[in-house]
Amino acid sequence: MSECALPSSSAITLRQFDYFVTAVQLGSLSAAAKRFGITPSAMSQQIDTLESTLGQKVFDPRSRRSRLTKFGREFFAQASLVVESAGQAIALGQTFGEGVMTVGTTPTIAQKLLAPVIYRMRHEQHIDSIEVRTFTDLRELNATLAEGALDVALGPLEQFSSRLVHYLGKEELVVICHPSQRGSFDGSWTQLAEAPWIRCGTNSDLTEIVSQEAGRAGVRVRFAVRAPDVPTALSLVEYGVGVALVPKMALHGPARRLSIIELSRPIRRELTVHARDKSLQVEKFLEVITDSDLAGQFATAARPEIRQHEP
């Protein structure tokens, strides 16, 4: 192994490692820039700085930075290890604690389903320290679990890279509108595409599902407003701002001035529990959440009846 140290005056930053690795994994600098919320030009400048510090090209200039050089392939293998190790070290600092169990899920599940689970975890399983973290981006939720920053991830997760996956059931997604607008829609995506849509979250999978369903019908939807989460989207729909796709369980609770638009094809997705390791805490969590009484509550919350109001 070479004994030469990194240049002290212009050392490579961890962020540059992360930018480079992500760009390779996603296949382009623009995709990586979007992931980190920066402009493509800013991403390109960081890669320029990285190559300048290394004294080597990591991307073939003739490929518009879509193909790695021979050095780039070798560097990517090492840089990936650096990013992974850094993520694990950061996760250790964020989650280290005696007896603390960390559960990651979506804001809707956290609000509608987790309260009885946590109650029984504390009073029956004697897990006194529980932290709940919410994610609107399911890819971020899955990545946080993979980094070791969560004990359990709960939600509509489709990536089965975890060592432990337990199926809970299906949840239904519904399109909602203000009651005064209900007569304007027959449930076809051709009509829904004409409505102003409310986007839930920046990188929410709900947005992707809307685009996919509209694409199957050969139309495109127009997102007029971006809401940070589902509860905000519900409030906007109540005021007649537009329509939104939300988990049906989000409607469980106090009556709202909302109407469900009956789709020609229902949209459902699976709810699963993911864990990296089957620790004692994880076993207790599964024991509680799969209890027949709680399983019934999950099923009821996923398919609630909504009280519809006339304008």
mmCIF file of C-alpha atoms in Angstrom:
data_model
loop_
_atom_site.group_PDB
_atom_site.id
_atom_site.type_symbol
_atom_site.label_atom_id
_atom_site.label_comp_id
_atom_site.label_asym_id
_atom_site.label_seq_id
_atom_site.Cartn_x
_atom_site.Cartn_y
_atom_site.Cartn_z
ATOM 1 C CA MET A 1 0.000 0.000 0.000
ATOM 2 C CA SER A 2 1.312 3.427 -0.872
ATOM 3 C CA GLU A 3 2.294 5.614 2.081
ATOM 4 C CA CYS A 4 1.561 8.935 0.361
ATOM 5 C CA ALA A 5 -1.121 11.021 2.120
ATOM 6 C CA LEU A 6 -4.004 12.930 0.633
ATOM 7 C CA PRO A 7 -3.020 16.459 -0.404
ATOM 8 C CA SER A 8 -3.505 18.688 2.627
ATOM 9 C CA SER A 9 -4.307 21.913 0.764
ATOM 10 C CA SER A 10 -7.000 20.526 -1.552
ATOM 11 C CA ALA A 11 -8.094 17.239 0.009
ATOM 12 C CA ILE A 12 -11.003 15.360 -1.485
ATOM 13 C CA THR A 13 -14.165 15.865 0.520
ATOM 14 C CA LEU A 14 -16.579 13.132 1.543
ATOM 15 C CA ARG A 15 -19.278 14.997 -0.386
ATOM 16 C CA GLN A 16 -17.245 14.638 -3.601
ATOM 17 C CA PHE A 17 -16.927 10.901 -2.970
ATOM 18 C CA ASP A 18 -20.698 10.755 -2.478
ATOM 19 C CA TYR A 19 -21.413 12.805 -5.628
ATOM 20 C CA PHE A 20 -19.168 10.614 -7.752
ATOM 21 C CA VAL A 21 -20.474 7.294 -6.424
ATOM 22 C CA THR A 22 -24.108 8.391 -6.774
ATOM 23 C CA ALA A 23 -23.528 9.646 -10.332
ATOM 24 C CA VAL A 24 -22.121 6.255 -11.325
ATOM 25 C CA GLN A 25 -24.927 4.349 -9.600
ATOM 26 C CA LEU A 26 -27.671 6.468 -11.180
ATOM 27 C CA GLY A 27 -26.017 6.570 -14.585
ATOM 28 C CA SER A 28 -25.669 10.332 -15.061
ATOM 29 C CA LEU A 29 -24.535 13.546 -13.393
ATOM 30 C CA SER A 30 -27.949 15.148 -13.894
ATOM 31 C CA ALA A 31 -29.695 12.307 -12.048
ATOM 32 C CA ALA A 32 -27.213 12.592 -9.178
ATOM 33 C CA ALA A 33 -27.642 16.372 -9.088
ATOM 34 C CA LYS A 34 -31.401 15.910 -8.770
ATOM 35 C CA ARG A 35 -30.898 13.417 -5.922
ATOM 36 C CA PHE A 36 -28.802 15.944 -3.960
ATOM 37 C CA GLY A 37 -30.925 18.965 -4.883
ATOM 38 C CA ILE A 38 -28.195 20.847 -6.756
ATOM 39 C CA THR A 39 -27.817 21.996 -10.360
ATOM 40 C CA PRO A 40 -26.082 19.791 -12.971
ATOM 41 C CA SER A 41 -23.432 22.492 -13.427
ATOM 42 C CA ALA A 42 -22.643 22.461 -9.693
ATOM 43 C CA MET A 43 -22.354 18.675 -9.826
ATOM 44 C CA SER A 44 -20.048 18.910 -12.846
ATOM 45 C CA GLN A 45 -17.837 21.428 -11.031
ATOM 46 C CA GLN A 46 -17.473 19.075 -8.072
ATOM 47 C CA ILE A 47 -16.409 16.242 -10.383
ATOM 48 C CA ASP A 48 -13.930 18.613 -12.090
ATOM 49 C CA THR A 49 -12.445 19.414 -8.678
ATOM 50 C CA LEU A 50 -12.287 15.731 -7.811
ATOM 51 C CA GLU A 51 -10.440 14.873 -11.034
ATOM 52 C CA SER A 52 -8.085 17.817 -10.550
ATOM 53 C CA THR A 53 -7.201 16.690 -7.022
ATOM 54 C CA LEU A 54 -6.719 13.089 -8.143
ATOM 55 C CA GLY A 55 -4.702 14.079 -11.170
ATOM 56 C CA GLN A 56 -6.713 11.528 -13.167
ATOM 57 C CA LYS A 57 -9.891 11.456 -15.224
ATOM 58 C CA VAL A 58 -12.632 9.318 -13.701
ATOM 59 C CA PHE A 59 -15.022 9.792 -16.640
ATOM 60 C CA ASP A 60 -14.135 9.391 -20.299
ATOM 61 C CA PRO A 61 -14.382 12.956 -21.737
ATOM 62 C CA ARG A 62 -15.529 11.527 -25.076
ATOM 63 C CA SER A 63 -18.628 9.941 -23.482
ATOM 64 C CA ARG A 64 -20.035 13.135 -21.943
ATOM 65 C CA ARG A 65 -19.305 11.599 -18.568
ATOM 66 C CA SER A 66 -21.499 8.589 -19.085
ATOM 67 C CA ARG A 67 -18.645 6.050 -19.136
ATOM 68 C CA LEU A 68 -15.827 5.515 -16.643
ATOM 69 C CA THR A 69 -12.169 5.416 -17.503
ATOM 70 C CA LYS A 70 -10.079 2.439 -16.423
ATOM 71 C CA PHE A 71 -8.885 4.492 -13.453
ATOM 72 C CA GLY A 72 -12.474 5.577 -12.792
ATOM 73 C CA ARG A 73 -13.622 1.979 -12.438
ATOM 74 C CA GLU A 74 -10.889 1.216 -9.920
ATOM 75 C CA PHE A 75 -11.545 4.464 -8.051
ATOM 76 C CA PHE A 76 -15.291 3.780 -7.959
ATOM 77 C CA ALA A 77 -14.730 0.449 -6.199
ATOM 78 C CA GLN A 78 -12.718 2.156 -3.460
ATOM 79 C CA ALA A 79 -14.901 5.275 -3.260
ATOM 80 C CA SER A 80 -18.015 3.125 -2.768
ATOM 81 C CA LEU A 81 -16.414 1.561 0.300
ATOM 82 C CA VAL A 82 -15.578 5.023 1.653
ATOM 83 C CA VAL A 83 -19.172 6.253 1.242
ATOM 84 C CA GLU A 84 -20.623 3.080 2.762
ATOM 85 C CA SER A 85 -18.265 3.207 5.748
ATOM 86 C CA ALA A 86 -18.988 6.880 6.326
ATOM 87 C CA GLY A 87 -22.736 6.207 6.232
ATOM 88 C CA GLN A 88 -22.406 3.431 8.781
ATOM 89 C CA ALA A 89 -20.277 5.626 11.062
ATOM 90 C CA ILE A 90 -22.796 8.477 10.878
ATOM 91 C CA ALA A 91 -25.685 6.083 11.470
ATOM 92 C CA LEU A 92 -23.923 4.758 14.577
ATOM 93 C CA GLY A 93 -23.728 8.255 16.011
ATOM 94 C CA GLN A 94 -27.376 8.955 15.216
ATOM 95 C CA THR A 95 -28.808 5.759 16.638
ATOM 96 C CA PHE A 96 -26.416 4.722 19.401
ATOM 97 C CA GLY A 97 -28.155 4.356 22.717
ATOM 98 C CA GLU A 98 -28.889 1.762 25.349
ATOM 99 C CA GLY A 99 -32.146 0.002 24.548
ATOM 100 C CA VAL A 100 -33.403 2.556 21.999
ATOM 101 C CA MET A 101 -35.465 1.022 19.211
ATOM 102 C CA THR A 102 -35.773 3.096 16.041
ATOM 103 C CA VAL A 103 -38.747 2.587 13.704
ATOM 104 C CA GLY A 104 -38.881 4.250 10.297
ATOM 105 C CA THR A 105 -42.142 4.605 8.406
ATOM 106 C CA THR A 106 -44.316 6.974 6.378
ATOM 107 C CA PRO A 107 -46.029 9.963 8.046
ATOM 108 C CA THR A 108 -49.472 8.432 7.412
ATOM 109 C CA ILE A 109 -48.632 5.080 9.027
ATOM 110 C CA ALA A 110 -46.971 6.868 11.943
ATOM 111 C CA GLN A 111 -50.114 8.925 12.567
ATOM 112 C CA LYS A 112 -52.760 6.272 11.889
ATOM 113 C CA LEU A 113 -51.300 2.913 12.882
ATOM 114 C CA LEU A 114 -48.302 3.084 15.197
ATOM 115 C CA ALA A 115 -49.864 4.381 18.424
ATOM 116 C CA PRO A 116 -51.330 1.029 19.599
ATOM 117 C CA VAL A 117 -48.168 -0.791 18.513
ATOM 118 C CA ILE A 118 -45.908 1.502 20.532
ATOM 119 C CA TYR A 119 -48.266 1.345 23.518
ATOM 120 C CA ARG A 120 -48.048 -2.438 23.621
ATOM 121 C CA MET A 121 -44.309 -2.407 22.959
ATOM 122 C CA ARG A 122 -43.815 -0.297 26.087
ATOM 123 C CA HIS A 123 -46.380 -1.904 28.407
ATOM 124 C CA GLU A 124 -46.239 -5.550 27.338
ATOM 125 C CA GLN A 125 -42.758 -5.986 25.848
ATOM 126 C CA HIS A 126 -41.023 -3.503 28.211
ATOM 127 C CA ILE A 127 -39.256 -1.581 25.440
ATOM 128 C CA ASP A 128 -39.136 1.826 27.132
ATOM 129 C CA SER A 129 -37.157 3.842 24.569
ATOM 130 C CA ILE A 130 -38.664 3.997 21.073
ATOM 131 C CA GLU A 131 -37.908 6.551 18.369
ATOM 132 C CA VAL A 132 -40.185 6.992 15.349
ATOM 133 C CA ARG A 133 -38.743 8.581 12.214
ATOM 134 C CA THR A 134 -40.931 9.466 9.220
ATOM 135 C CA PHE A 135 -40.010 9.551 5.526
ATOM 136 C CA THR A 136 -42.004 10.823 2.544
ATOM 137 C CA ASP A 137 -39.404 9.304 0.195
ATOM 138 C CA LEU A 138 -39.512 5.491 0.381
ATOM 139 C CA ARG A 139 -36.084 5.231 -1.259
ATOM 140 C CA GLU A 140 -34.649 7.279 1.588
ATOM 141 C CA LEU A 141 -36.457 5.063 4.105
ATOM 142 C CA ASN A 142 -34.993 1.926 2.545
ATOM 143 C CA ALA A 143 -31.523 3.470 2.299
ATOM 144 C CA THR A 144 -31.617 4.543 5.956
ATOM 145 C CA LEU A 145 -32.467 0.980 6.966
ATOM 146 C CA ALA A 146 -29.641 -0.361 4.779
ATOM 147 C CA GLU A 147 -27.209 2.044 6.455
ATOM 148 C CA GLY A 148 -28.112 0.604 9.848
ATOM 149 C CA ALA A 149 -29.792 3.783 11.116
ATOM 150 C CA LEU A 150 -33.106 1.971 11.730
ATOM 151 C CA ASP A 151 -34.017 -1.219 13.564
ATOM 152 C CA VAL A 152 -37.256 -1.616 11.603
ATOM 153 C CA ALA A 153 -38.766 -0.071 8.464
ATOM 154 C CA LEU A 154 -42.529 -0.271 7.991
ATOM 155 C CA GLY A 155 -44.380 0.703 4.834
ATOM 156 C CA PRO A 156 -45.034 -0.055 1.163
ATOM 157 C CA LEU A 157 -41.414 -1.052 0.553
ATOM 158 C CA GLU A 158 -40.745 -2.921 -2.671
ATOM 159 C CA GLN A 159 -36.999 -3.490 -2.282
ATOM 160 C CA PHE A 160 -36.339 -6.804 -0.586
ATOM 161 C CA SER A 161 -32.661 -6.394 0.263
ATOM 162 C CA SER A 162 -33.342 -6.769 3.995
ATOM 163 C CA ARG A 163 -32.545 -9.987 5.800
ATOM 164 C CA LEU A 164 -36.015 -10.048 7.335
ATOM 165 C CA VAL A 165 -39.220 -9.161 5.487
ATOM 166 C CA HIS A 166 -42.697 -9.716 6.918
ATOM 167 C CA TYR A 167 -45.861 -9.147 4.887
ATOM 168 C CA LEU A 168 -48.664 -7.277 6.701
ATOM 169 C CA GLY A 169 -51.327 -6.865 4.033
ATOM 170 C CA LYS A 170 -52.455 -4.464 1.329
ATOM 171 C CA GLU A 171 -53.400 -0.810 1.554
ATOM 172 C CA GLU A 172 -55.602 0.992 -0.924
ATOM 173 C CA LEU A 173 -54.741 4.316 -2.533
ATOM 174 C CA VAL A 174 -57.587 6.624 -3.511
ATOM 175 C CA VAL A 175 -58.029 9.826 -5.491
ATOM 176 C CA ILE A 176 -59.876 12.463 -3.466
ATOM 177 C CA CYS A 177 -61.537 15.734 -4.375
ATOM 178 C CA HIS A 178 -63.795 18.353 -2.830
ATOM 179 C CA PRO A 179 -67.439 17.140 -2.713
ATOM 180 C CA SER A 180 -68.501 19.981 -5.034
ATOM 181 C CA GLN A 181 -66.184 18.578 -7.732
ATOM 182 C CA ARG A 182 -67.275 14.950 -7.452
ATOM 183 C CA GLY A 183 -69.680 15.111 -10.376
ATOM 184 C CA SER A 184 -66.898 16.280 -12.695
ATOM 185 C CA PHE A 185 -65.146 12.913 -12.721
ATOM 186 C CA ASP A 186 -66.223 9.468 -13.879
ATOM 187 C CA GLY A 187 -63.090 7.730 -12.559
ATOM 188 C CA SER A 188 -61.230 7.718 -15.874
ATOM 189 C CA TRP A 189 -57.700 9.065 -16.039
ATOM 190 C CA THR A 190 -58.646 10.995 -19.171
ATOM 191 C CA GLN A 191 -60.856 13.232 -17.040
ATOM 192 C CA LEU A 192 -58.528 13.210 -14.038
ATOM 193 C CA ALA A 193 -55.699 14.495 -16.225
ATOM 194 C CA GLU A 194 -57.672 17.708 -16.731
ATOM 195 C CA ALA A 195 -57.756 18.469 -13.011
ATOM 196 C CA PRO A 196 -55.068 20.363 -11.062
ATOM 197 C CA TRP A 197 -53.158 17.828 -8.986
ATOM 198 C CA ILE A 198 -51.559 18.193 -5.581
ATOM 199 C CA ARG A 199 -48.186 16.496 -5.273
ATOM 200 C CA CYS A 200 -47.467 14.881 -1.888
ATOM 201 C CA GLY A 201 -43.807 15.389 -0.993
ATOM 202 C CA THR A 202 -40.785 16.104 -3.169
ATOM 203 C CA ASN A 203 -39.785 12.515 -3.973
ATOM 204 C CA SER A 204 -42.919 10.686 -2.864
ATOM 205 C CA ASP A 205 -43.770 7.367 -4.499
ATOM 206 C CA LEU A 206 -47.362 8.629 -4.676
ATOM 207 C CA THR A 207 -46.265 11.058 -7.385
ATOM 208 C CA GLU A 208 -44.677 8.236 -9.359
ATOM 209 C CA ILE A 209 -47.845 6.134 -9.064
ATOM 210 C CA VAL A 210 -49.987 9.006 -10.384
ATOM 211 C CA SER A 211 -47.684 9.426 -13.377
ATOM 212 C CA GLN A 212 -47.634 5.668 -14.031
ATOM 213 C CA GLU A 213 -51.419 5.319 -13.908
ATOM 214 C CA ALA A 214 -51.888 8.329 -16.174
ATOM 215 C CA GLY A 215 -49.233 6.987 -18.534
ATOM 216 C CA ARG A 216 -51.115 3.701 -18.892
ATOM 217 C CA ALA A 217 -54.102 5.726 -20.069
ATOM 218 C CA GLY A 218 -51.949 7.721 -22.488
ATOM 219 C CA VAL A 219 -52.354 11.054 -20.666
ATOM 220 C CA ARG A 220 -50.260 13.308 -18.447
ATOM 221 C CA VAL A 221 -51.309 14.993 -15.228
ATOM 222 C CA ARG A 222 -50.508 18.565 -14.217
ATOM 223 C CA PHE A 223 -49.183 19.125 -10.700
ATOM 224 C CA ALA A 224 -50.344 22.575 -9.634
ATOM 225 C CA VAL A 225 -49.281 22.533 -5.962
ATOM 226 C CA ARG A 226 -46.571 20.670 -4.061
ATOM 227 C CA ALA A 227 -47.510 19.713 -0.499
ATOM 228 C CA PRO A 228 -44.829 18.513 1.955
ATOM 229 C CA ASP A 229 -46.910 15.566 3.136
ATOM 230 C CA VAL A 230 -50.288 13.814 2.947
ATOM 231 C CA PRO A 231 -52.003 15.757 5.800
ATOM 232 C CA THR A 232 -51.248 19.044 4.033
ATOM 233 C CA ALA A 233 -52.549 17.606 0.761
ATOM 234 C CA LEU A 234 -55.808 16.640 2.488
ATOM 235 C CA SER A 235 -56.274 20.193 3.740
ATOM 236 C CA LEU A 236 -55.663 21.607 0.261
ATOM 237 C CA VAL A 237 -58.227 19.233 -1.232
ATOM 238 C CA GLU A 238 -60.757 20.307 1.417
ATOM 239 C CA TYR A 239 -60.413 23.875 0.162
ATOM 240 C CA GLY A 240 -60.985 22.798 -3.436
ATOM 241 C CA VAL A 241 -57.425 23.469 -4.590
ATOM 242 C CA GLY A 242 -57.212 20.237 -6.575
ATOM 243 C CA VAL A 243 -57.221 16.452 -6.408
ATOM 244 C CA ALA A 244 -54.669 14.130 -4.808
ATOM 245 C CA LEU A 245 -53.740 10.470 -4.515
ATOM 246 C CA VAL A 246 -53.461 9.432 -0.868
ATOM 247 C CA PRO A 247 -53.497 6.239 1.224
ATOM 248 C CA LYS A 248 -57.093 5.484 2.164
ATOM 249 C CA MET A 249 -55.995 5.016 5.763
ATOM 250 C CA ALA A 250 -55.168 8.741 5.842
ATOM 251 C CA LEU A 251 -58.912 9.393 5.795
ATOM 252 C CA HIS A 252 -59.454 7.379 8.974
ATOM 253 C CA GLY A 253 -60.455 9.623 11.861
ATOM 254 C CA PRO A 254 -62.379 12.913 12.103
ATOM 255 C CA ALA A 255 -64.785 13.494 9.202
ATOM 256 C CA ARG A 256 -63.481 15.721 6.426
ATOM 257 C CA ARG A 257 -65.128 17.533 3.531
ATOM 258 C CA LEU A 258 -63.748 15.112 0.970
ATOM 259 C CA SER A 259 -65.053 12.741 -1.663
ATOM 260 C CA ILE A 260 -63.436 9.646 -3.081
ATOM 261 C CA ILE A 261 -63.391 9.350 -6.865
ATOM 262 C CA GLU A 262 -64.087 5.722 -7.741
ATOM 263 C CA LEU A 263 -61.334 4.690 -10.136
ATOM 264 C CA SER A 264 -61.939 2.288 -12.985
ATOM 265 C CA ARG A 265 -59.023 0.231 -11.656
ATOM 266 C CA PRO A 266 -58.312 0.239 -7.884
ATOM 267 C CA ILE A 267 -54.752 0.968 -6.768
ATOM 268 C CA ARG A 268 -53.345 -1.209 -3.991
ATOM 269 C CA ARG A 269 -49.873 -1.831 -2.621
ATOM 270 C CA GLU A 270 -48.353 -4.153 -0.055
ATOM 271 C CA LEU A 271 -47.373 -3.122 3.447
ATOM 272 C CA THR A 272 -44.299 -4.887 4.801
ATOM 273 C CA VAL A 273 -41.976 -4.813 7.786
ATOM 274 C CA HIS A 274 -38.247 -4.831 6.970
ATOM 275 C CA ALA A 275 -35.330 -5.374 9.341
ATOM 276 C CA ARG A 276 -31.618 -5.921 8.798
ATOM 277 C CA ASP A 277 -31.197 -8.264 11.764
ATOM 278 C CA LYS A 278 -33.614 -10.309 13.843
ATOM 279 C CA SER A 279 -32.696 -8.840 17.204
ATOM 280 C CA LEU A 280 -34.724 -9.312 20.372
ATOM 281 C CA GLN A 281 -36.316 -5.886 19.841
ATOM 282 C CA VAL A 282 -37.298 -6.769 16.271
ATOM 283 C CA GLU A 283 -38.796 -10.082 17.401
ATOM 284 C CA LYS A 284 -40.887 -8.291 20.013
ATOM 285 C CA PHE A 285 -42.013 -5.719 17.433
ATOM 286 C CA LEU A 286 -43.139 -8.471 15.052
ATOM 287 C CA GLU A 287 -44.895 -10.278 17.885
ATOM 288 C CA VAL A 288 -46.918 -7.160 18.666
ATOM 289 C CA ILE A 289 -47.690 -6.007 15.131
ATOM 290 C CA THR A 290 -48.799 -9.474 13.993
ATOM 291 C CA ASP A 291 -51.120 -9.978 16.970
ATOM 292 C CA SER A 292 -54.615 -10.781 15.696
ATOM 293 C CA ASP A 293 -56.205 -7.769 17.413
ATOM 294 C CA LEU A 294 -53.708 -5.299 16.008
ATOM 295 C CA ALA A 295 -53.743 -6.980 12.604
ATOM 296 C CA GLY A 296 -57.466 -6.295 12.516
ATOM 297 C CA GLN A 297 -56.857 -2.652 13.366
ATOM 298 C CA PHE A 298 -54.351 -2.409 10.524
ATOM 299 C CA ALA A 299 -56.851 -3.885 8.098
ATOM 300 C CA THR A 300 -59.596 -1.520 9.268
ATOM 301 C CA ALA A 301 -57.347 1.543 9.072
ATOM 302 C CA ALA A 302 -56.217 0.615 5.579
ATOM 303 C CA ARG A 303 -59.801 0.438 4.298
ATOM 304 C CA PRO A 304 -61.862 2.968 6.283
ATOM 305 C CA GLU A 305 -65.295 4.221 5.399
ATOM 306 C CA ILE A 306 -65.361 7.922 4.556
ATOM 307 C CA ARG A 307 -68.229 10.217 5.401
ATOM 308 C CA GLN A 308 -69.004 12.260 2.341
ATOM 309 C CA HIS A 309 -70.454 15.786 2.678
ATOM 310 C CA GLU A 310 -72.508 17.669 0.209
ATOM 311 C CA PRO A 311 -71.284 21.228 -0.532
#
